[in-house]
GROMACS .gro file of C-alpha atoms in nm:
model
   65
    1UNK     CA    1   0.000   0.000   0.000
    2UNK     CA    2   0.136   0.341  -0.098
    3UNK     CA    3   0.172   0.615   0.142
    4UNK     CA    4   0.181   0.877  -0.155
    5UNK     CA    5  -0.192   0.830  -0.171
    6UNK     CA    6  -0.239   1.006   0.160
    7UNK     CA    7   0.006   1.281   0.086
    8UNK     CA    8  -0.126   1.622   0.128
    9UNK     CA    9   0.043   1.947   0.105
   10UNK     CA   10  -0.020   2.204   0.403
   11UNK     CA   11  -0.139   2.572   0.287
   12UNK     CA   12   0.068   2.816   0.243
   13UNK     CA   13   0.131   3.056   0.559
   14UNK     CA   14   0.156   3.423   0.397
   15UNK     CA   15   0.316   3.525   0.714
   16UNK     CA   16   0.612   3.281   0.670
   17UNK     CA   17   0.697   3.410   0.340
   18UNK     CA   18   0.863   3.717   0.475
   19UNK     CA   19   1.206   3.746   0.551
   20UNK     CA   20   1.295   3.655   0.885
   21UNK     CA   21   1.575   3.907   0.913
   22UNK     CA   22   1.474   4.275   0.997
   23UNK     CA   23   1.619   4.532   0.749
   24UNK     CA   24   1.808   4.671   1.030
   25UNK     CA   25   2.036   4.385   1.044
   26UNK     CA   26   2.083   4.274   0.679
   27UNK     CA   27   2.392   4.383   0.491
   28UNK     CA   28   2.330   4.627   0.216
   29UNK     CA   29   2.595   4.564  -0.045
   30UNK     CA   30   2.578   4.695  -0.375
   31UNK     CA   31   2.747   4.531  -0.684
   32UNK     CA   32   2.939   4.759  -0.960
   33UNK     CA   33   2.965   4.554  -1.303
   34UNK     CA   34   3.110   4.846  -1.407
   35UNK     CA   35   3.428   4.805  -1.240
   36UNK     CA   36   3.760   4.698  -1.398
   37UNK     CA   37   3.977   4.409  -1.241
   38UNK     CA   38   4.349   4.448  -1.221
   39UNK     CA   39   4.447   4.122  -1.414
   40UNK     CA   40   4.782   4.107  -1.209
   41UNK     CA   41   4.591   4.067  -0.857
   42UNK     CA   42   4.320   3.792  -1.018
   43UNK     CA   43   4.692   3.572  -1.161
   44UNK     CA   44   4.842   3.641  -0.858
   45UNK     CA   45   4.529   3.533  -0.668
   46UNK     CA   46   4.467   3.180  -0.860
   47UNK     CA   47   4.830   3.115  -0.837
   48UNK     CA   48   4.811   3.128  -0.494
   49UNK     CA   49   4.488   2.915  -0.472
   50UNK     CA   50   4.668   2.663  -0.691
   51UNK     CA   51   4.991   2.641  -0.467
   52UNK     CA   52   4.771   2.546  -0.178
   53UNK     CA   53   4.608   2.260  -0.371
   54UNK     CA   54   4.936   2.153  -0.458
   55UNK     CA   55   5.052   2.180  -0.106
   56UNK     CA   56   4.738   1.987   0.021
   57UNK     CA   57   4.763   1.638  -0.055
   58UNK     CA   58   4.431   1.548   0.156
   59UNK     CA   59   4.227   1.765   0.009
   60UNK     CA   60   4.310   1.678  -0.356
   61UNK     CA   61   4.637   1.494  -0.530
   62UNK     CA   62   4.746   1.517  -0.916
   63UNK     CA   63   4.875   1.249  -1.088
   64UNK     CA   64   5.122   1.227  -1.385
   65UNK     CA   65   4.859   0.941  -1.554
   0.00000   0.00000   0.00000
C-alpha cells in the first residue's frame, strides 16, 4: 500500500513568506559591473589558490597518468 496516496500538502502561511531578518540587520551591499579588475591581482590570486592545492595532498592529489 502506498503512502503517496495520503500525501497532502499544508497551505501556504503568507506570514512565513517574509524574511525573517529585519532590514536593520541585513547587509546592504551593492554590486558595480562596471568596475575593472586588475588582471595582475586575479593571476596572482589563482596562483596562490593553486599552490595550496598543490601543497594539500588530503584535500586533492594530481597524478602524472
Amino acid at each position: 500500500m502506498s503512502l503517496l496516496k495520503f500525501l497532502q500538502f499544508q497551505p501556504i502561511d503568507p506570514a512565513s513568506d517574509q524574511d525573517e531578518i529585519s532590514e536593520d540587520h541585513k547587509i546592504h551591499q551593492e554590486i558595480k559591473l562596471d568596475e575593472q579588475v586588475d588582471e595582475q591581482d586575479l593571476e596572482k590570486f589563482w596562483n596562490e589558490v593553486e599552490h595550496d592545492i598543490h601543497d594539500d595532498p588530503e584535500w586533492f592529489t594530481f597524478s602524472d597518468e
